[in-house]
Each structure stands twice: as structure tokens, then as C-alpha cells.
GROMACS .gro file of C-alpha atoms in nm:
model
  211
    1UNK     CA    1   1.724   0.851   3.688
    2UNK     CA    2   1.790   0.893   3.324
    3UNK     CA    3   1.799   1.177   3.100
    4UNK     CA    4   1.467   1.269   2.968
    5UNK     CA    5   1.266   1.032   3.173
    6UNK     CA    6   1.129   1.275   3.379
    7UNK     CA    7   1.073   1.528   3.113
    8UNK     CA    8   0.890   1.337   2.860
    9UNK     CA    9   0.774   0.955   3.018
   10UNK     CA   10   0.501   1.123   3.222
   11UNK     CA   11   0.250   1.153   2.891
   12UNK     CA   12   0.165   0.969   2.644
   13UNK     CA   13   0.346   1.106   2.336
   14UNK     CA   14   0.161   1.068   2.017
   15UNK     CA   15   0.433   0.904   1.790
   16UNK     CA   16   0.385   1.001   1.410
   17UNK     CA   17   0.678   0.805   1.346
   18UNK     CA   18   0.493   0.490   1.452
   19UNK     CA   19   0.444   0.230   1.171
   20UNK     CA   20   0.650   0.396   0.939
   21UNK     CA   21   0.911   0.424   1.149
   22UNK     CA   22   1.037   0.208   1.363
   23UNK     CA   23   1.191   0.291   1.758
   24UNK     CA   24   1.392   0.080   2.008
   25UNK     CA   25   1.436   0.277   2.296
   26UNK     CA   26   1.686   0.169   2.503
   27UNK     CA   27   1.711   0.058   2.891
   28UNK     CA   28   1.827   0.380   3.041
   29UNK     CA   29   1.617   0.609   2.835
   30UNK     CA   30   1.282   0.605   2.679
   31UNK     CA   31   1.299   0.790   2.290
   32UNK     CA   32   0.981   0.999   2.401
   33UNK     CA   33   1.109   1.331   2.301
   34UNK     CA   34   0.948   1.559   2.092
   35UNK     CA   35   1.004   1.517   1.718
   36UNK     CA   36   0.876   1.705   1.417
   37UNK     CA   37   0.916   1.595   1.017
   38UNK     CA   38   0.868   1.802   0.736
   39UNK     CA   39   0.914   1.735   0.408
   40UNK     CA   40   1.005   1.980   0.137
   41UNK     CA   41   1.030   1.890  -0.264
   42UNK     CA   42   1.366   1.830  -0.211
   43UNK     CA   43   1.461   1.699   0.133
   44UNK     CA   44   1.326   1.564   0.443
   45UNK     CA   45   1.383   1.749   0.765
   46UNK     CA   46   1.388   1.641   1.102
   47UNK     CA   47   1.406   1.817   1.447
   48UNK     CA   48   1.417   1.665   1.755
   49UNK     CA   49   1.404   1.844   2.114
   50UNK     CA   50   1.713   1.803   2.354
   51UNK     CA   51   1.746   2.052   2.631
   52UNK     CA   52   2.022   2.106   2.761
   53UNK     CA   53   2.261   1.975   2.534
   54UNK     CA   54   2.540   2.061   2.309
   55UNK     CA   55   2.619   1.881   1.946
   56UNK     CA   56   2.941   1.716   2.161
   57UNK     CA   57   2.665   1.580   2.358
   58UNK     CA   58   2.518   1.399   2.093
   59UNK     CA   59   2.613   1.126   1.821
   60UNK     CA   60   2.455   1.050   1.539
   61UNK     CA   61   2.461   0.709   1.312
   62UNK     CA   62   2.327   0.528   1.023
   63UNK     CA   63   2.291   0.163   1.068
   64UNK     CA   64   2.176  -0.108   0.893
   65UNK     CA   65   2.111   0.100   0.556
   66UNK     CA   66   1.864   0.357   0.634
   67UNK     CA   67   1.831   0.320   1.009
   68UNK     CA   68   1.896   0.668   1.154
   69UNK     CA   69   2.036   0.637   1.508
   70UNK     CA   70   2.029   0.901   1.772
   71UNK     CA   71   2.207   0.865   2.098
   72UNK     CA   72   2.269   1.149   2.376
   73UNK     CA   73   2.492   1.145   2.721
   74UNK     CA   74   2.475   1.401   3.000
   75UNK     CA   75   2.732   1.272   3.237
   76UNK     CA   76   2.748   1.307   3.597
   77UNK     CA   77   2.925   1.669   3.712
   78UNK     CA   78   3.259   1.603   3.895
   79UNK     CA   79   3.250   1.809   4.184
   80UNK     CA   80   3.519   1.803   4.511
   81UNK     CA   81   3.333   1.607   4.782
   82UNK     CA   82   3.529   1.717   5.042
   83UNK     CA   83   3.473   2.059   5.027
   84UNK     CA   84   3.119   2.086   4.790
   85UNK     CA   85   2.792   1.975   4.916
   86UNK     CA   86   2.494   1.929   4.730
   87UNK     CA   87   2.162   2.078   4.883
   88UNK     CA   88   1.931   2.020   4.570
   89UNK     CA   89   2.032   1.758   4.226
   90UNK     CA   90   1.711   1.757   4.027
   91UNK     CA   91   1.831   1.767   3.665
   92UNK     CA   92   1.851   1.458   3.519
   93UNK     CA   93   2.155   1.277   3.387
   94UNK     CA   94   2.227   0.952   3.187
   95UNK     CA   95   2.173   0.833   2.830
   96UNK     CA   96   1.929   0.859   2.568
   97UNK     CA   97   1.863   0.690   2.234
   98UNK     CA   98   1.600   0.671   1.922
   99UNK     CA   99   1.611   0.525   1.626
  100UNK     CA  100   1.375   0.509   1.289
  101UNK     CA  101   1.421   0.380   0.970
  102UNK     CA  102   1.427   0.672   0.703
  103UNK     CA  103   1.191   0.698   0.365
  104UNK     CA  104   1.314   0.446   0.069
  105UNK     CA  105   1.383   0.787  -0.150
  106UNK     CA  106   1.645   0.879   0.144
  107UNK     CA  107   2.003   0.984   0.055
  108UNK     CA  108   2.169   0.874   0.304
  109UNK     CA  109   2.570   0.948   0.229
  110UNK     CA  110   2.415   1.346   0.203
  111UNK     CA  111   2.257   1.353   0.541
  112UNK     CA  112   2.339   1.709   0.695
  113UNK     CA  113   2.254   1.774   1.092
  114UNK     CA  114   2.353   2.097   1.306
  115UNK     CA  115   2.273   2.186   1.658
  116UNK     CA  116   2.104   2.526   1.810
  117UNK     CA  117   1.981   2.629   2.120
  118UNK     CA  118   1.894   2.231   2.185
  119UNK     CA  119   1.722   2.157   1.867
  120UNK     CA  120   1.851   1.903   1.662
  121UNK     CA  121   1.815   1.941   1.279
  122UNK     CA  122   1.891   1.648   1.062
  123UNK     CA  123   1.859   1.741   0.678
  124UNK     CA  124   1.836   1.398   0.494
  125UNK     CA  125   1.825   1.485   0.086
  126UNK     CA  126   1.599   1.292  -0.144
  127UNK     CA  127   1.577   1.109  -0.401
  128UNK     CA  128   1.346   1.105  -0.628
  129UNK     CA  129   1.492   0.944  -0.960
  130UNK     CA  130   1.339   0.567  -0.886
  131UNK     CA  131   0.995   0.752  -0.903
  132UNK     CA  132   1.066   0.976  -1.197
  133UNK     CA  133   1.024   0.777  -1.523
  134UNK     CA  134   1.202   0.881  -1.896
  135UNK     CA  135   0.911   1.020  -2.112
  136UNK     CA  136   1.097   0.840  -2.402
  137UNK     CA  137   1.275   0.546  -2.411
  138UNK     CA  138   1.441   0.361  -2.738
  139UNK     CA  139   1.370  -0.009  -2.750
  140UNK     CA  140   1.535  -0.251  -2.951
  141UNK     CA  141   1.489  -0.589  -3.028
  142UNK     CA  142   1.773  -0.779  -3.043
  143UNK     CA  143   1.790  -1.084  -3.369
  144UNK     CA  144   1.800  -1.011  -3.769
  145UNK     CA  145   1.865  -0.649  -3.886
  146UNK     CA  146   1.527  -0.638  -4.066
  147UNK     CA  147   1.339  -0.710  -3.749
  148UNK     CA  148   1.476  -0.424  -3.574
  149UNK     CA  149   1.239  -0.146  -3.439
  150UNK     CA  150   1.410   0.201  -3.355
  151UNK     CA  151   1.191   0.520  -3.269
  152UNK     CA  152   0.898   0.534  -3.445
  153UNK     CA  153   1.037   0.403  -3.799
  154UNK     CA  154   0.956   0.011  -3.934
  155UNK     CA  155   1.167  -0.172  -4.147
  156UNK     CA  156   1.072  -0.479  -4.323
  157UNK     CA  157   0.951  -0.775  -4.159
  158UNK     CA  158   0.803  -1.160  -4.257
  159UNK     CA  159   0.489  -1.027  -4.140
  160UNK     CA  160   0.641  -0.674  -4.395
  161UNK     CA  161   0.694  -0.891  -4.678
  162UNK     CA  162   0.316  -1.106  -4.663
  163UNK     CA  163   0.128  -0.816  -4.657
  164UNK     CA  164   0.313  -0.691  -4.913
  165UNK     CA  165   0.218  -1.007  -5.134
  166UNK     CA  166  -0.119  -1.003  -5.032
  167UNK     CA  167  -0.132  -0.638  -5.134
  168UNK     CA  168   0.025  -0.762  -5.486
  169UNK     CA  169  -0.283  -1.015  -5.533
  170UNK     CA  170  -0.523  -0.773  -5.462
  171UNK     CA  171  -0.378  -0.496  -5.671
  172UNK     CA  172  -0.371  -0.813  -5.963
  173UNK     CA  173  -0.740  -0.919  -5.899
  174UNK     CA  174  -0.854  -0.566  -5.935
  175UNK     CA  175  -0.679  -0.535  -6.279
  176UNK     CA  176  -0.812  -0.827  -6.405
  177UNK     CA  177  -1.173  -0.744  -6.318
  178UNK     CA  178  -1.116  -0.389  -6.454
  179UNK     CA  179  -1.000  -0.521  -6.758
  180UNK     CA  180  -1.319  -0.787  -6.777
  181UNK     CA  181  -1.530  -0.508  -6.758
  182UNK     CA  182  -1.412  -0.292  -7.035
  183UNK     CA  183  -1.414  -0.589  -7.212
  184UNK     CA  184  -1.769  -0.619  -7.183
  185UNK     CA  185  -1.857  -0.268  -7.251
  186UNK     CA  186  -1.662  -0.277  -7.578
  187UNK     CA  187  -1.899  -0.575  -7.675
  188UNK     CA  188  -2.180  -0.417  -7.635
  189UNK     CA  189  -2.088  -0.078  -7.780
  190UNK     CA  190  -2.007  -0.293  -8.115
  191UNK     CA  191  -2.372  -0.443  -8.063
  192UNK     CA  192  -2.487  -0.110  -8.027
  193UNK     CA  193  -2.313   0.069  -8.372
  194UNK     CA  194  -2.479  -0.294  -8.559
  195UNK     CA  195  -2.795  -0.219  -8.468
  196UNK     CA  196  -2.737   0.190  -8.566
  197UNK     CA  197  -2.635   0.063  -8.858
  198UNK     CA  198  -2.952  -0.164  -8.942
  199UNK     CA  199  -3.135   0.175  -8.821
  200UNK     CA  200  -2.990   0.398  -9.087
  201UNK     CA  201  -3.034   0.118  -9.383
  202UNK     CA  202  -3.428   0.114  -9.266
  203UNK     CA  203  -3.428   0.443  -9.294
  204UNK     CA  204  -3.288   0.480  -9.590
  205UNK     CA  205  -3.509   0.205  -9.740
  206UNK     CA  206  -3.834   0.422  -9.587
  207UNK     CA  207  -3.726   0.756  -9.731
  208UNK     CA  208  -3.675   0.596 -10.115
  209UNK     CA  209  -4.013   0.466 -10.102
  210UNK     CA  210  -4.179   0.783 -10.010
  211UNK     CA  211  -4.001   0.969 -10.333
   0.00000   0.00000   0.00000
């Protein structure tokens, strides 16, 4: 019988790992150990249950990338069969193996893992910089030196130079049609001192014949 079959194949484990992550147990032993994942702001952190065990027991691998690979051994005891007889051999012995594929933000050349009292920790580091985007970012556009756009300042363009030409012809239009109309108004003030001046010569007139 394999390691961990008899612990953990009687009951159906709840797998968060399913979906995400992906498991190919092998044919000696099933990968239905007890796993928990946490993730803190800067790492994710796994630990995985294997009693009776020591870290020269286990071996852990990357494959394929980001494929973390777990395998275990508890070999067989050597004992002196001429002289030692077994009356009970209940513990189980043989291999085990799981795998998963870790998050995209995953550093995997940083991946840390230490052993304690049969819990295995694996520390893998993240990171975050393909999420994280500049808040500023300088763009330029490669062609002429006029057309060049670099922070928030313009320099001239073709598009620069026809407004300002169509500025020009405005600005000229209004200047001629300012000029029309002070034309006009200095007509008709000069209408306006001829007829004053008819006005005082009748008056004139009207005062010499009242004497």
C-alpha cells in the first residue's frame, strides 16, 4: 500500500486548487493531502501536510515553467529477518506526488520552502510589476523635429502653421471692417457739423430780424 493512501483516499477532499491548478497524481500515490494557500501582498504561501516525514524525505521541483512539483518517499525499514519478526506493519510506505501550476505573477527562481514538525512551507514571492502600470509615460513620435510631442509642450506643426494663417485672415478681416466702420462714422459726423452749421446761420438770420 502506498504512502498516504490510507490516510487521505478514504474522503473526498475538497480541492481548492482545482481549475486553477492543475494535479497529476501519480500511480502509487493519490495527491489527496491536505493543502492550504494564503496569499499575502507580497508572496504566496503554501503548506502542505506530510506526517511522518523529514525535508530528506521530500524533493521539490519546478517543471515546465511554473509547474511546482512535489514528490515524497518513505522507504521500506531494513530489519534482520533472521532474528526480527514483525507482529503488527500498519504504517504505510511508498511514494507520493502532486503537482500544480503556480499564479502567472509567480517568482519562481525566489521560491523558498522549509520543513517542521511535517508541514511543508513553500514561500513562492510575487510579482506584481506586469500589473502595476507607470502613472507617466513620455511618448514620442518618431519623423520631422517639428512634429515631435514631448510632455505636455507642442511645437509647430502643418496643422501649427494653418491655423496660424487662418488666425492671420481673421485678425485681417476684423481690421478691415473696423476700419469701414470708422469710416462711416466720420461721414456722418461731417454731415452732422454741415447741418450745425446751416443751424447757426438760421439762427443768426432769425435773431437780425427781430432787432
Amino acid at each position: 500500500m502506498s504512502l498516504f493512501q490510507t490516510l487521505f483516499d478514504q474522503r473526498n477532499f475538497f480541492d481548492p486548487f482545482k481549475g486553477f491548478l492543475s494535479e497529476k497524481p501519480d500511480m502509487q500515490g493519490s495527491g489527496n493531502t491536505d493543502m492550504d494557500w494564503k496569499e499575502t501582498p507580497h508572496a504566496h504561501i503554501f503548506e502542505i501536510d506530510l506526517p511522518g516525514l523529514t525535508k530528506e524525505d521530500v524533493k521539490l521541483e519546478v517543471h515546465e515553467g511554473r509547474v511546482l512539483h512535489i514528490s515524497a518517499e518513505r522507504k521500506e525499514e531494513l530489519d534482520n529477518e533472521k532474528t526480527d519478526k514483525w507482529h503488527c506493519k500498519e504504517r504505510s510506505r511508498g511514494s507520493f506526488m502532486r503537482q500544480f501550476r503556480l499564479p502567472d505573477n509567480a517568482k519562481v527562481d525566489e521560491i523558498k520552502a522549509s520543513m517542521h514538525d511535517g508541514v511543508l512551507v513553500v514561500t513562492v514571492p510575487k510579482d506584481d510589476t506586469k500589473k502595476k502600470h507607470k502613472q507617466h509615460k513620455e511618448v514620442e513620435i518618431s519623423g520631422d523635429e517639428e512634429g515631435r510631442i514631448r510632455g505636455v509642450g507642442f511645437g509647430p506643426s502643418p496643422s501649427g502653421r494653418r491655423s496660424k494663417s487662418a488666425l492671420t485672415d481673421i485678425e485681417t478681416h476684423s481690421r478691415q471692417a473696423r476700419d469701414n466702420e470708422v469710416a462711416q462714422l466720420k461721414a456722418t459726423l461731417a454731415t452732422m457739423e454741415e447741418k450745425l452749421a446751416g443751424f447757426d446761420e438760421m439762427k443768426e438770420k432769425l435773431a437780425g430780424l427781430m432787432r
